mmCIF file of C-alpha atoms and ligand atoms in Angstrom:
data_model
loop_
_atom_site.group_PDB
_atom_site.id
_atom_site.type_symbol
_atom_site.label_atom_id
_atom_site.label_comp_id
_atom_site.label_asym_id
_atom_site.label_seq_id
_atom_site.Cartn_x
_atom_site.Cartn_y
_atom_site.Cartn_z
ATOM 1 C CA MET A 1 -1.702 38.371 -9.421
ATOM 2 C CA ARG A 2 -1.523 35.174 -11.479
ATOM 3 C CA TYR A 3 -1.833 32.348 -7.649
ATOM 4 C CA GLN A 4 -4.965 31.268 -6.883
ATOM 5 C CA PRO A 5 -4.992 29.576 -3.268
ATOM 6 C CA PHE A 6 -6.986 26.644 -4.370
ATOM 7 C CA ILE A 7 -3.367 26.355 -6.052
ATOM 8 C CA TYR A 8 -0.934 27.645 -3.174
ATOM 9 C CA SER A 9 -2.944 24.957 -0.602
ATOM 10 C CA LEU A 10 -1.631 21.900 -3.304
ATOM 11 C CA LEU A 11 1.352 23.353 -3.118
ATOM 12 C CA THR A 12 1.641 23.972 0.048
ATOM 13 C CA ALA A 13 0.125 21.085 0.615
ATOM 14 C CA SER A 14 2.184 18.828 -1.552
ATOM 15 C CA ILE A 15 5.498 20.206 0.487
ATOM 16 C CA ALA A 16 4.065 19.170 3.979
ATOM 17 C CA VAL A 17 3.532 15.773 2.839
ATOM 18 C CA ALA A 18 6.457 16.268 1.658
ATOM 19 C CA ALA A 19 8.191 17.069 4.546
ATOM 20 C CA SER A 20 6.907 15.353 6.318
ATOM 21 C CA ASN A 21 7.184 11.603 4.250
ATOM 22 C CA PRO A 22 9.681 9.422 7.353
ATOM 23 C CA LYS A 23 12.655 7.616 5.318
ATOM 24 C CA GLN A 24 10.851 4.488 4.110
ATOM 25 C CA GLN A 25 7.854 4.413 5.391
ATOM 26 C CA ARG A 26 6.038 1.467 3.617
ATOM 27 C CA PRO A 27 2.238 1.863 3.840
ATOM 28 C CA LEU A 28 1.953 -1.820 5.096
ATOM 29 C CA GLN A 29 2.839 0.415 7.877
ATOM 30 C CA ASN A 30 0.725 2.552 8.320
ATOM 31 C CA ASN A 31 -2.058 -0.797 9.116
ATOM 32 C CA LEU A 32 -0.606 -1.550 12.302
ATOM 33 C CA GLY A 33 -2.633 0.680 14.054
ATOM 34 C CA PRO A 34 -2.301 4.379 17.052
ATOM 35 C CA ALA A 35 1.486 4.026 17.378
ATOM 36 C CA MET A 36 3.229 2.830 20.045
ATOM 37 C CA PRO A 37 6.492 4.631 20.131
ATOM 38 C CA PRO A 38 8.965 2.009 19.150
ATOM 39 C CA PRO A 39 12.017 0.816 21.065
ATOM 40 C CA PRO A 40 14.770 3.907 20.480
ATOM 41 C CA ASP A 41 17.404 1.480 19.447
ATOM 42 C CA LYS A 42 14.852 -0.191 16.815
ATOM 43 C CA THR A 43 13.933 3.071 15.107
ATOM 44 C CA LYS A 44 17.909 2.767 13.546
ATOM 45 C CA THR A 45 17.534 -0.423 12.286
ATOM 46 C CA SER A 46 14.186 -0.803 11.154
ATOM 47 C CA GLU A 47 14.128 -2.187 8.234
ATOM 48 C CA PRO A 48 11.392 -1.170 4.850
ATOM 49 C CA ALA A 49 8.001 -4.235 5.308
ATOM 50 C CA GLY A 50 8.846 -6.722 3.418
ATOM 51 C CA GLY A 51 12.355 -7.133 3.873
ATOM 52 C CA ASP A 52 14.866 -6.914 1.537
ATOM 53 C CA THR A 53 13.537 -5.002 -1.735
ATOM 54 C CA VAL A 54 13.796 -1.468 -1.269
ATOM 55 C CA ILE A 55 11.001 0.376 -4.799
ATOM 56 C CA LEU A 56 11.515 3.893 -5.554
ATOM 57 C CA SER A 57 8.250 4.280 -3.580
ATOM 58 C CA ASP A 58 10.966 3.840 -0.786
ATOM 59 C CA VAL A 59 13.346 6.652 -1.779
ATOM 60 C CA LEU A 60 11.101 8.983 -3.607
ATOM 61 C CA GLY A 61 11.116 11.219 -0.868
ATOM 62 C CA ASN A 62 14.513 10.686 1.531
ATOM 63 C CA ASP A 63 15.767 14.038 -0.302
ATOM 64 C CA ARG A 64 14.666 17.208 0.375
ATOM 65 C CA SER A 65 15.766 18.763 -2.972
ATOM 66 C CA ILE A 66 13.063 17.039 -5.320
ATOM 67 C CA ASN A 67 10.570 17.148 -2.279
ATOM 68 C CA ILE A 68 8.502 19.103 -4.497
ATOM 69 C CA PHE A 69 8.461 16.967 -7.093
ATOM 70 C CA ALA A 70 8.227 14.073 -5.065
ATOM 71 C CA GLY A 71 5.121 15.446 -3.363
ATOM 72 C CA PHE A 72 3.197 15.991 -7.015
ATOM 73 C CA THR A 73 3.226 12.492 -8.405
ATOM 74 C CA ARG A 74 1.537 11.716 -4.598
ATOM 75 C CA ASP A 75 -1.474 13.575 -6.332
ATOM 76 C CA PHE A 76 -2.217 11.193 -8.607
ATOM 77 C CA ALA A 77 -2.494 7.658 -8.091
ATOM 78 C CA PRO A 78 -1.773 5.388 -10.684
ATOM 79 C CA ILE A 79 2.055 7.470 -10.896
ATOM 80 C CA SER A 80 2.203 6.184 -6.954
ATOM 81 C CA ALA A 81 1.066 2.512 -7.703
ATOM 82 C CA ARG A 82 4.369 2.464 -10.682
ATOM 83 C CA PHE A 83 6.720 3.217 -8.107
ATOM 84 C CA GLU A 84 5.227 1.012 -5.831
ATOM 85 C CA ASP A 85 5.426 -1.732 -8.416
ATOM 86 C CA SER A 86 8.607 -3.527 -8.176
ATOM 87 C CA SER A 87 7.478 -5.376 -11.554
ATOM 88 C CA LEU A 88 7.872 -2.237 -13.274
ATOM 89 C CA ASN A 89 10.465 -0.441 -13.651
ATOM 90 C CA THR A 90 11.306 3.652 -13.806
ATOM 91 C CA THR A 91 13.208 6.364 -14.150
ATOM 92 C CA ILE A 92 11.956 9.524 -12.066
ATOM 93 C CA LEU A 93 14.011 13.337 -13.652
ATOM 94 C CA ALA A 94 12.775 15.310 -10.393
ATOM 95 C CA PRO A 95 13.918 18.969 -11.392
ATOM 96 C CA ILE A 96 15.361 20.239 -7.905
ATOM 97 C CA ASN A 97 12.984 22.924 -5.758
ATOM 98 C CA SER A 98 14.708 25.259 -7.706
ATOM 99 C CA ALA A 99 14.039 24.836 -11.155
ATOM 100 C CA ILE A 100 10.461 24.536 -10.302
ATOM 101 C CA MET A 101 10.375 27.370 -7.878
ATOM 102 C CA GLY A 102 12.160 29.030 -10.837
ATOM 103 C CA LEU A 103 9.923 28.106 -13.290
ATOM 104 C CA PRO A 104 8.291 31.102 -15.934
ATOM 105 C CA ARG A 105 5.345 29.723 -14.801
ATOM 106 C CA LYS A 106 3.586 26.910 -12.384
ATOM 107 C CA PRO A 107 3.162 23.520 -13.340
ATOM 108 C CA TRP A 108 -0.335 24.143 -13.105
ATOM 109 C CA GLU A 109 -0.807 26.645 -16.174
ATOM 110 C CA ASP A 110 -0.630 26.671 -19.945
ATOM 111 C CA PRO A 111 -0.760 29.716 -21.767
ATOM 112 C CA LYS A 112 -2.891 27.708 -23.765
ATOM 113 C CA ASP A 113 -6.076 27.672 -21.071
ATOM 114 C CA TYR A 114 -5.227 32.097 -20.254
ATOM 115 C CA LYS A 115 -5.345 32.620 -23.213
ATOM 116 C CA GLU A 116 -9.020 30.833 -23.738
ATOM 117 C CA GLY A 117 -10.346 32.098 -20.431
ATOM 118 C CA GLY A 118 -8.581 34.539 -19.374
ATOM 119 C CA GLU A 119 -6.707 35.575 -15.969
ATOM 120 C CA GLY A 120 -9.724 33.162 -13.864
ATOM 121 C CA VAL A 121 -9.519 30.849 -15.720
ATOM 122 C CA TYR A 122 -8.596 28.883 -13.057
ATOM 123 C CA ASN A 123 -10.575 30.392 -11.205
ATOM 124 C CA GLU A 124 -14.131 29.842 -12.429
ATOM 125 C CA GLU A 125 -16.167 26.187 -12.305
ATOM 126 C CA GLY A 126 -13.463 23.145 -13.703
ATOM 127 C CA GLY A 127 -10.794 25.736 -13.537
ATOM 128 C CA GLU A 128 -9.556 23.105 -10.449
ATOM 129 C CA GLU A 129 -9.808 20.123 -13.277
ATOM 130 C CA ARG A 130 -7.777 22.079 -15.791
ATOM 131 C CA ALA A 131 -4.519 22.552 -13.456
ATOM 132 C CA GLN A 132 -4.714 18.958 -12.030
ATOM 133 C CA ARG A 133 -5.127 17.989 -15.624
ATOM 134 C CA ASN A 134 -2.351 20.584 -16.752
ATOM 135 C CA LEU A 135 0.322 19.613 -14.292
ATOM 136 C CA ARG A 136 -0.262 15.766 -14.542
ATOM 137 C CA ARG A 137 1.155 15.903 -17.640
ATOM 138 C CA PHE A 138 3.893 17.636 -16.196
ATOM 139 C CA VAL A 139 4.787 15.103 -13.682
ATOM 140 C CA GLU A 140 4.203 12.223 -16.496
ATOM 141 C CA GLU A 141 6.638 14.481 -18.888
ATOM 142 C CA HIS A 142 8.750 13.744 -16.225
ATOM 143 C CA VAL A 143 8.119 9.910 -15.591
ATOM 144 C CA VAL A 144 10.285 6.893 -17.858
ATOM 145 C CA GLY A 145 8.727 3.216 -18.646
ATOM 146 C CA VAL A 146 12.161 2.473 -18.990
ATOM 147 C CA SER A 147 14.797 1.220 -16.043
ATOM 148 C CA PRO A 148 18.125 1.578 -17.259
ATOM 149 C CA TRP A 149 18.075 3.133 -19.689
ATOM 150 C CA LYS A 150 20.834 3.233 -22.154
ATOM 151 C CA GLU A 151 22.625 6.481 -23.608
ATOM 152 C CA GLY A 152 21.235 7.737 -26.839
ATOM 153 C CA LYS A 153 17.783 5.460 -26.668
ATOM 154 C CA LYS A 154 14.833 7.554 -27.040
ATOM 155 C CA VAL A 155 12.038 6.409 -25.615
ATOM 156 C CA GLU A 156 9.041 7.519 -24.434
ATOM 157 C CA THR A 157 7.476 9.407 -21.029
ATOM 158 C CA LEU A 158 4.536 8.420 -19.713
ATOM 159 C CA GLY A 159 3.179 11.873 -21.096
ATOM 160 C CA GLY A 160 4.154 10.527 -24.917
ATOM 161 C CA GLY A 161 7.041 12.510 -25.707
ATOM 162 C CA SER A 162 9.579 11.360 -26.759
ATOM 163 C CA VAL A 163 12.844 12.008 -24.797
ATOM 164 C CA TRP A 164 16.751 10.429 -24.555
ATOM 165 C CA TRP A 165 19.516 11.599 -22.758
ATOM 166 C CA GLU A 166 24.319 11.331 -24.264
ATOM 167 C CA TYR A 167 27.238 13.017 -22.566
ATOM 168 C CA LYS A 168 28.580 16.046 -23.947
ATOM 169 C CA ASP A 169 31.279 17.749 -22.457
ATOM 170 C CA GLY A 170 31.021 15.786 -19.329
ATOM 171 C CA LYS A 171 27.840 16.858 -18.781
ATOM 172 C CA GLN A 172 25.632 13.862 -18.968
ATOM 173 C CA LEU A 173 21.992 16.291 -20.654
ATOM 174 C CA ILE A 174 18.524 14.877 -21.208
ATOM 175 C CA GLN A 175 17.118 15.165 -24.493
ATOM 176 C CA PRO A 176 15.903 17.729 -26.020
ATOM 177 C CA GLY A 177 16.067 20.928 -23.958
ATOM 178 C CA ASN A 178 20.265 20.031 -22.761
ATOM 179 C CA ILE A 179 18.903 19.274 -19.306
ATOM 180 C CA GLU A 180 21.639 19.014 -16.906
ATOM 181 C CA VAL A 181 20.741 15.508 -15.103
ATOM 182 C CA SER A 182 23.249 16.944 -11.291
ATOM 183 C CA SER A 183 22.983 13.358 -9.730
ATOM 184 C CA VAL A 184 21.010 10.108 -10.357
ATOM 185 C CA ALA A 185 19.846 10.083 -6.512
ATOM 186 C CA SER A 186 19.311 6.387 -6.463
ATOM 187 C CA ARG A 187 18.992 2.905 -7.626
ATOM 188 C CA VAL A 188 16.220 1.045 -5.904
ATOM 189 C CA HIS A 189 14.695 -2.388 -7.261
ATOM 190 C CA ASN A 190 12.988 -1.050 -10.001
ATOM 191 C CA GLY A 191 14.237 2.245 -11.066
ATOM 192 C CA GLU A 192 16.310 5.623 -10.877
ATOM 193 C CA VAL A 193 15.655 8.642 -9.170
ATOM 194 C CA TRP A 194 17.714 11.063 -11.298
ATOM 195 C CA ILE A 195 17.934 15.032 -10.471
ATOM 196 C CA LEU A 196 17.471 17.039 -12.747
ATOM 197 C CA LYS A 197 18.977 20.878 -12.901
ATOM 198 C CA GLY A 198 16.074 21.731 -15.109
ATOM 199 C CA VAL A 199 12.911 21.232 -16.073
ATOM 200 C CA ARG A 200 11.750 19.605 -19.294
ATOM 201 C CA ASN A 201 9.410 21.588 -21.651
ATOM 202 C CA TYR A 202 5.720 20.090 -20.705
ATOM 203 C CA GLY A 203 4.071 22.462 -22.778
ATOM 204 C CA ALA A 204 1.337 22.363 -25.598
HETATM 205 C C1 NAG B 1 14.516 -3.440 -14.495
HETATM 206 O O1 NAG B 1 15.878 -2.921 -13.288
HETATM 207 C C2 NAG B 1 16.446 -4.503 -12.686
HETATM 208 C C3 NAG B 1 17.797 -3.403 -12.324
HETATM 209 O O2 NAG B 1 17.469 -3.657 -10.509
HETATM 210 C C4 NAG B 1 17.107 -4.866 -14.425
HETATM 211 O O3 NAG B 1 18.336 -6.026 -13.822
HETATM 212 C C5 NAG B 1 16.242 -5.649 -14.892
HETATM 213 O O4 NAG B 1 16.016 -6.580 -16.402
HETATM 214 C C6 NAG B 1 15.205 -4.723 -15.712
HETATM 215 N N1 NAG B 1 14.264 -4.493 -16.482
HETATM 216 C C7 NAG B 1 13.281 -5.284 -17.610
HETATM 217 C C8 NAG B 1 12.786 -5.431 -17.783
HETATM 218 O O5 NAG B 1 14.214 -3.492 -18.337
#
């Protein structure tokens, strides 16, 4: 088996974090100290700290169908920081959970690593860093530093890959790869979250 325990814990931790992340919670609210139970009627109407501006970091965790990808993004501070930055627009291309679970290899696996290092490559010294690096590349290939993003406009992902989208036969497709966009999950101040039915080819 190619699955390593530490990677499993990485994945399950990501899912746990994604699942436990309350809607629209902002880091600022964590600084308020030990939680007092809020008055029951206040929880429903509470607004994100800072008032009316909702940003990507507020909404990425809202849709459970993409919580694996959302969890991955939280492992990388520069990427999370971007989603929290209201002055930087971003289109997040979030593959749906089932697309990630259905991959022939895990997002942190690179065939080149296995070729060079054999089956145990991620258990060796430096293996965890390798896996993290690969996972980061996977995430960055699904983040576009542009929003709004016009049809046909070629842009670079944060990972450096070239990507555009088009309508074809009534479907919105990410190119290259004909990856269908199933919906736009969120439109907020600093960008949009799109849900993809597949993943981009992130390999080297
Ligand atoms: C960023 O997105 C907003 C929409 O939320 C848009 O009005 C604004 O023009 C965008 N800025 C850039 C630089 O694309």
